[in-house]
């Protein structure tokens, strides 16, 4: 499972230097315009920093020759970009109707209790976990799915939560 890097309070360090810059430059010939690289560029920022800060937005705007306002519009449109720092493990629980009727709310409650998160979107005091609710994860046949960073854990029940959380500590 990929862990997210955390630099919540550290001064912003540019992402697009060295290998990351080469990675981004390699994308340019594959897209019709630099602007079209905005989603992968933002994803690189999030992979390296755990979230997309205003400084990250400004850097993407600079390298893609866009305005920060345009980049912010994209970041705020897609829920997959974290607009705030998150824990080492971001736990996204599908609470859309099919999963909801299979106990998703119980899973959410159990996750909050086990991780020590005081509420949805609030990172646990140890910095390890953030739990959020999301719409359909496309795993409706395996309710309740919980996406932990990039990995989807299927058929999660409240009873399985202690083992899942313990396995991440
Ligand atoms: S409704 Fe929960 S994964 Fe589709």
XYZ file of N, CA and C and ligand atoms in Angstrom:
511
model
N 0.840 -1.186 0.000
C 0.000 0.000 0.000
C 0.887 1.253 0.000
N 0.597 2.182 -0.870
C 1.419 3.387 -0.961
C 1.062 4.348 0.157
N 2.065 4.796 0.878
C 1.826 5.766 1.938
C 1.976 7.175 1.369
N 1.198 8.082 1.904
C 1.244 9.464 1.443
C 2.304 10.208 2.254
N 3.086 11.030 1.586
C 4.097 11.834 2.270
C 3.427 13.021 2.943
N 3.929 13.414 4.090
C 3.317 14.532 4.809
C 4.273 15.654 5.077
N 3.898 16.810 4.651
C 4.730 17.972 4.894
C 3.793 19.121 5.233
N 2.888 18.877 6.191
C 1.833 19.849 6.459
C 2.353 21.231 6.822
N 3.379 21.255 7.660
C 3.805 22.549 8.167
C 5.143 23.007 7.592
N 5.779 22.129 6.808
C 7.091 22.476 6.269
C 6.931 23.531 5.179
N 7.963 24.364 4.993
C 7.894 25.339 3.891
C 7.753 24.607 2.564
N 7.033 25.196 1.639
C 6.776 24.516 0.364
C 8.063 24.345 -0.431
N 8.279 23.129 -0.869
C 9.421 22.830 -1.740
C 8.862 22.522 -3.127
N 9.431 23.102 -4.173
C 8.910 22.843 -5.514
C 8.912 21.349 -5.840
N 7.869 20.912 -6.506
C 7.748 19.511 -6.908
C 8.489 19.267 -8.221
N 8.361 20.233 -9.140
C 8.857 19.985 -10.502
C 10.320 20.383 -10.650
N 11.149 19.604 -9.976
C 12.601 19.720 -10.114
C 13.125 18.294 -10.318
N 14.303 18.176 -10.844
C 14.931 16.868 -10.994
C 14.084 15.898 -11.797
N 13.924 14.693 -11.253
C 13.213 13.626 -11.968
C 11.758 13.987 -12.248
N 11.113 14.658 -11.274
C 9.699 15.032 -11.475
C 9.552 15.987 -12.648
N 10.498 16.904 -12.773
C 10.443 17.853 -13.893
C 10.594 17.093 -15.218
N 11.522 16.120 -15.218
C 11.720 15.323 -16.433
C 10.446 14.536 -16.768
N 9.807 14.014 -15.715
C 8.559 13.256 -15.904
C 7.483 14.139 -16.540
N 7.371 15.349 -16.019
C 6.372 16.271 -16.563
C 6.724 16.656 -17.995
N 7.988 16.992 -18.232
C 8.411 17.387 -19.583
C 8.141 16.267 -20.589
N 8.275 15.013 -20.124
C 8.052 13.868 -21.024
C 6.590 13.752 -21.419
N 5.705 14.333 -20.620
C 4.276 14.275 -20.936
C 3.883 15.268 -22.031
N 4.592 16.372 -22.100
C 4.164 17.447 -23.003
C 3.947 16.995 -24.451
N 4.877 16.198 -25.024
C 4.643 15.793 -26.419
C 3.444 14.853 -26.593
N 2.962 14.279 -25.479
C 1.860 13.320 -25.576
C 0.492 13.993 -25.532
N 0.473 15.278 -25.189
C -0.793 16.011 -25.064
C -0.818 17.157 -26.072
N -2.005 17.549 -26.496
C -2.079 18.604 -27.518
C -1.562 19.960 -27.033
N -1.715 20.232 -25.745
C -1.241 21.510 -25.191
C -0.658 21.247 -23.806
N 0.105 22.225 -23.312
C 0.612 22.107 -21.937
C -0.558 22.074 -20.948
N -1.577 22.883 -21.240
C -2.750 22.958 -20.361
C -3.381 21.583 -20.162
N -3.335 20.767 -21.203
C -3.962 19.441 -21.141
C -3.255 18.510 -20.161
N -2.072 18.906 -19.710
C -1.331 18.081 -18.739
C -1.722 18.404 -17.303
N -2.748 19.194 -17.121
C -3.048 19.696 -15.776
C -3.401 18.572 -14.786
N -4.174 17.580 -15.242
C -4.554 16.527 -14.281
C -3.345 15.715 -13.817
N -2.505 15.193 -14.743
C -1.332 14.474 -14.246
C -0.378 15.358 -13.447
N -0.268 16.625 -13.818
C 0.636 17.522 -13.067
C 0.139 17.676 -11.632
N -1.165 17.879 -11.479
C -1.730 18.006 -10.125
C -1.582 16.694 -9.360
N -1.712 15.591 -10.065
C -1.578 14.293 -9.407
C -0.162 14.105 -8.878
N 0.819 14.565 -9.650
C 2.214 14.469 -9.187
C 2.400 15.280 -7.899
N 1.794 16.457 -7.867
C 1.894 17.288 -6.652
C 1.282 16.540 -5.478
N 0.122 15.961 -5.705
C -0.545 15.258 -4.600
C 0.236 14.007 -4.176
N 0.789 13.285 -5.132
C 1.584 12.094 -4.786
C 2.773 12.478 -3.904
N 3.395 13.603 -4.230
C 4.605 13.989 -3.502
C 4.307 14.704 -2.188
N 3.192 15.424 -2.130
C 2.926 16.257 -0.949
C 1.744 15.782 -0.114
N 0.951 14.862 -0.662
C -0.204 14.364 0.076
C -1.470 15.171 -0.161
N -1.309 16.395 -0.643
C -2.455 17.258 -0.945
C -1.995 18.358 -1.887
N -2.947 19.149 -2.359
C -2.603 20.222 -3.296
C -2.867 21.563 -2.611
N -1.794 22.173 -2.180
C -1.888 23.453 -1.478
C -1.960 24.610 -2.481
N -2.175 25.808 -1.981
C -2.157 26.986 -2.863
C -0.792 27.143 -3.522
N 0.267 26.783 -2.775
C 1.614 26.862 -3.357
C 1.764 25.839 -4.493
N 1.181 24.644 -4.289
C 1.211 23.623 -5.337
C 0.444 24.088 -6.555
N -0.685 24.739 -6.324
C -1.490 25.286 -7.426
C -0.678 26.331 -8.188
N 0.008 27.190 -7.443
C 0.808 28.239 -8.087
C 1.933 27.618 -8.912
N 2.519 26.539 -8.406
C 3.621 25.908 -9.146
C 3.102 25.260 -10.438
N 1.970 24.583 -10.343
C 1.391 23.974 -11.548
C 1.033 25.067 -12.563
N 0.486 26.159 -12.069
C 0.139 27.272 -12.965
C 1.388 27.779 -13.682
N 2.476 27.883 -12.934
C 3.719 28.387 -13.514
C 4.250 27.448 -14.599
N 4.324 26.165 -14.285
C 4.938 25.229 -15.247
C 4.044 24.983 -16.464
N 2.737 25.174 -16.298
C 1.839 24.938 -17.438
C 1.390 26.245 -18.102
N 1.937 27.348 -17.613
C 1.627 28.669 -18.186
C 0.127 28.961 -18.137
N -0.434 28.739 -16.945
C -1.854 29.011 -16.704
C -1.967 29.992 -15.544
N -3.173 30.438 -15.268
C -3.350 31.282 -14.081
C -3.643 30.373 -12.885
N -3.226 30.800 -11.676
C -3.560 30.014 -10.491
C -5.072 29.826 -10.342
N -5.847 30.810 -10.749
C -7.311 30.715 -10.631
C -7.841 29.563 -11.491
N -7.273 29.414 -12.678
C -7.713 28.317 -13.551
C -7.389 26.971 -12.907
N -6.156 26.866 -12.405
C -5.732 25.602 -11.788
C -6.584 25.309 -10.555
N -6.867 26.335 -9.778
C -7.697 26.136 -8.573
C -9.084 25.643 -8.967
N -9.599 26.148 -10.066
C -10.915 25.711 -10.545
C -10.937 24.211 -10.822
N -9.833 23.707 -11.353
C -9.745 22.274 -11.643
C -9.618 21.482 -10.337
N -8.783 21.973 -9.442
C -8.569 21.275 -8.166
C -9.879 21.169 -7.376
N -10.651 22.225 -7.390
C -11.886 22.227 -6.603
C -13.021 21.470 -7.300
N -12.863 21.208 -8.599
C -13.897 20.463 -9.315
C -13.820 18.971 -9.020
N -12.592 18.451 -8.961
C -12.413 17.006 -8.788
C -12.191 16.661 -7.312
N -13.023 15.779 -6.794
C -12.881 15.420 -5.383
C -11.628 14.591 -5.113
N -11.004 14.055 -6.159
C -9.810 13.223 -5.923
C -8.603 14.057 -5.515
N -8.666 15.346 -5.673
C -7.558 16.185 -5.205
C -7.857 16.664 -3.793
N -6.933 16.382 -2.889
C -7.114 16.798 -1.501
C -6.782 18.280 -1.372
N -7.738 19.025 -0.861
C -7.520 20.465 -0.712
C -7.027 20.833 0.675
N -6.847 19.815 1.504
C -6.328 20.009 2.861
C -5.378 18.855 3.146
N -4.471 19.045 4.110
C -3.609 17.924 4.484
C -4.456 16.745 4.966
N -3.993 15.559 4.675
C -4.695 14.351 5.129
C -3.709 13.457 5.869
N -4.236 12.447 6.546
C -3.388 11.524 7.272
C -2.574 10.651 6.317
N -1.650 9.894 6.895
C -0.828 8.986 6.085
C -1.713 8.038 5.285
N -2.830 7.656 5.892
C -3.799 6.795 5.205
C -5.115 7.549 5.041
N -5.459 7.836 3.803
C -6.743 8.477 3.505
C -7.748 7.371 3.233
N -8.777 7.288 4.068
C -9.764 6.217 3.962
C -11.061 6.789 3.393
N -11.385 6.384 2.183
C -12.573 6.897 1.510
C -13.647 5.814 1.525
N -14.725 6.091 2.213
C -15.784 5.096 2.383
C -16.957 5.448 1.474
N -17.372 4.506 0.642
C -18.552 4.742 -0.184
C -19.794 4.668 0.692
N -20.548 5.761 0.689
C -21.802 5.759 1.458
C -23.003 6.012 0.539
N -22.802 5.793 -0.745
C -23.921 5.917 -1.687
C -24.945 4.801 -1.386
N -26.173 5.023 -1.797
C -27.310 4.187 -1.370
C -27.061 2.676 -1.328
N -26.571 2.041 -2.407
C -26.395 0.576 -2.319
C -25.480 0.161 -1.172
N -24.405 0.893 -0.954
C -23.504 0.559 0.156
C -24.121 0.977 1.489
N -24.850 2.075 1.440
C -25.484 2.559 2.664
C -26.428 1.517 3.246
N -27.222 0.894 2.390
C -28.177 -0.091 2.911
C -27.473 -1.386 3.332
N -26.195 -1.516 2.958
C -25.416 -2.689 3.389
C -24.554 -2.378 4.612
N -24.744 -1.192 5.215
C -24.041 -0.933 6.475
C -22.882 0.042 6.399
N -22.808 0.844 5.330
C -21.682 1.779 5.194
C -21.581 2.755 6.365
N -22.721 3.176 6.885
C -22.682 4.130 8.006
C -22.036 3.487 9.235
N -22.293 2.201 9.430
C -21.660 1.483 10.558
C -20.148 1.410 10.346
N -19.752 1.207 9.099
C -18.320 1.149 8.777
C -17.675 2.498 9.084
N -18.328 3.572 8.690
C -17.800 4.920 8.955
C -17.636 5.132 10.452
N -18.669 4.799 11.202
C -18.608 4.989 12.668
C -17.461 4.188 13.273
N -17.332 2.938 12.832
C -16.274 2.075 13.370
C -14.894 2.612 13.006
N -14.754 3.110 11.788
C -13.457 3.664 11.364
C -13.100 4.894 12.189
N -14.078 5.766 12.397
C -13.795 6.971 13.194
C -13.361 6.579 14.599
N -14.072 5.614 15.170
C -13.765 5.196 16.537
C -12.377 4.554 16.623
N -12.080 3.651 15.710
C -10.811 2.900 15.750
C -9.600 3.746 15.414
N -9.784 4.700 14.498
C -8.642 5.515 14.078
C -8.397 6.681 15.027
N -9.410 7.030 15.826
C -9.259 8.185 16.715
C -9.572 9.493 16.024
N -10.116 9.429 14.807
C -10.522 10.657 14.111
C -11.778 11.194 14.791
N -11.777 12.481 15.106
C -12.922 13.041 15.829
C -14.121 13.251 14.922
N -13.889 13.326 13.635
C -15.006 13.524 12.696
C -14.524 13.222 11.278
N -15.439 13.183 10.365
C -15.084 12.993 8.956
C -14.199 14.157 8.508
N -13.137 13.837 7.807
C -12.255 14.881 7.284
C -11.248 15.416 8.273
N -11.344 14.962 9.519
C -10.409 15.427 10.559
C -9.356 14.340 10.772
N -8.097 14.697 10.629
C -7.014 13.714 10.759
C -6.828 13.311 12.213
N -6.532 12.031 12.399
C -6.338 11.511 13.767
C -5.142 12.203 14.419
N -5.132 12.286 15.748
C -4.040 12.992 16.446
C -2.659 12.430 16.115
N -2.562 11.138 15.794
C -1.253 10.565 15.462
C -0.862 10.814 14.004
N -1.726 11.513 13.274
C -1.400 11.866 11.884
C -1.537 10.709 10.904
N -2.042 9.588 11.375
C -2.086 8.404 10.506
C -3.314 8.343 9.596
N -4.452 8.794 10.100
C -5.692 8.506 9.375
C -6.560 9.744 9.130
N -7.204 9.747 7.969
C -8.293 10.673 7.692
C -9.394 9.843 7.037
N -10.607 9.974 7.533
C -11.731 9.214 6.998
C -12.693 10.196 6.321
N -13.055 9.888 5.089
C -14.058 10.715 4.414
C -15.089 9.806 3.737
N -16.254 10.387 3.489
C -17.290 9.681 2.736
C -17.174 10.096 1.280
N -17.374 9.138 0.383
C -17.358 9.463 -1.045
C -18.543 8.787 -1.727
N -18.783 9.244 -2.950
C -19.822 8.601 -3.752
C -19.261 7.309 -4.347
N -20.120 6.582 -5.035
C -19.807 5.252 -5.590
C -18.355 5.077 -6.031
N -17.726 4.044 -5.504
C -16.346 3.716 -5.869
C -16.299 2.691 -7.006
N -17.459 2.343 -7.526
C -17.490 1.387 -8.630
C -17.283 -0.044 -8.174
N -17.519 -0.305 -6.911
C -17.372 -1.668 -6.391
C -18.656 -2.037 -5.654
N -19.791 -1.705 -6.283
C -21.096 -1.849 -5.638
C -21.391 -3.292 -5.228
N -20.817 -4.244 -5.941
C -21.052 -5.653 -5.609
C -20.256 -6.112 -4.406
N -19.432 -5.231 -3.878
C -18.568 -5.605 -2.752
C -18.722 -4.606 -1.614
N -19.959 -4.273 -1.301
C -20.236 -3.303 -0.242
C -19.729 -3.850 1.102
N -19.148 -3.048 1.901
C -18.841 -1.655 1.625
C -17.374 -1.523 1.228
N -17.077 -0.932 0.074
C -15.673 -0.739 -0.263
C -15.088 0.490 0.443
N -13.847 0.349 0.878
C -13.119 1.471 1.471
C -11.817 1.619 0.694
N -11.603 2.780 0.119
C -10.366 3.022 -0.614
C -9.352 3.611 0.354
N -8.266 2.869 0.576
C -7.223 3.329 1.501
C -6.017 3.702 0.647
N -5.752 4.993 0.557
C -4.810 5.528 -0.438
C -5.216 4.996 -1.810
N -4.373 4.226 -2.482
C -4.745 3.796 -3.842
C -5.364 2.404 -3.876
N -5.521 1.783 -2.738
C -6.008 0.390 -2.723
C -7.457 0.312 -2.238
N -8.285 -0.426 -2.970
C -9.674 -0.588 -2.550
C -9.798 -1.887 -1.751
N -10.297 -1.756 -0.523
C -10.551 -2.926 0.311
C -12.053 -3.198 0.213
N -12.397 -4.394 -0.250
C -13.807 -4.706 -0.509
C -14.470 -5.375 0.688
N -15.780 -5.340 0.648
C -16.616 -6.045 1.630
C -16.246 -5.739 3.076
N -16.034 -4.461 3.331
C -15.688 -4.058 4.695
C -16.955 -3.981 5.537
N -16.886 -4.557 6.706
C -17.981 -4.450 7.681
C -17.407 -3.794 8.932
N -18.296 -3.349 9.795
C -17.832 -2.739 11.049
C -16.974 -3.737 11.829
N -17.323 -4.999 11.739
C -16.577 -6.033 12.479
C -15.150 -6.195 11.961
N -14.924 -5.910 10.688
C -13.574 -6.065 10.104
C -12.689 -4.848 10.370
N -13.293 -3.757 10.780
C -12.547 -2.494 10.906
C -11.366 -2.598 11.878
N -11.511 -3.176 13.078
C -10.363 -3.211 13.999
C -9.135 -3.888 13.377
N -9.361 -4.980 12.661
C -8.242 -5.702 12.035
C -7.606 -4.856 10.920
N -8.435 -4.190 10.138
C -7.921 -3.368 9.047
C -7.074 -2.216 9.590
N -7.601 -1.535 10.604
C -6.873 -0.400 11.173
C -5.590 -0.869 11.857
N -5.667 -1.964 12.585
C -4.482 -2.494 13.269
C -3.391 -2.840 12.257
N -3.784 -3.325 11.094
C -2.828 -3.712 10.068
C -2.093 -2.524 9.466
N -2.569 -1.324 9.719
C -1.947 -0.122 9.162
C -1.064 0.596 10.176
N -1.118 0.143 11.415
C -0.348 0.853 12.466
C 1.043 0.301 12.603
S -22.602 2.369 -4.399
Fe -20.886 1.893 -3.147
S -19.417 1.241 -4.556
Fe -21.078 1.747 -5.805
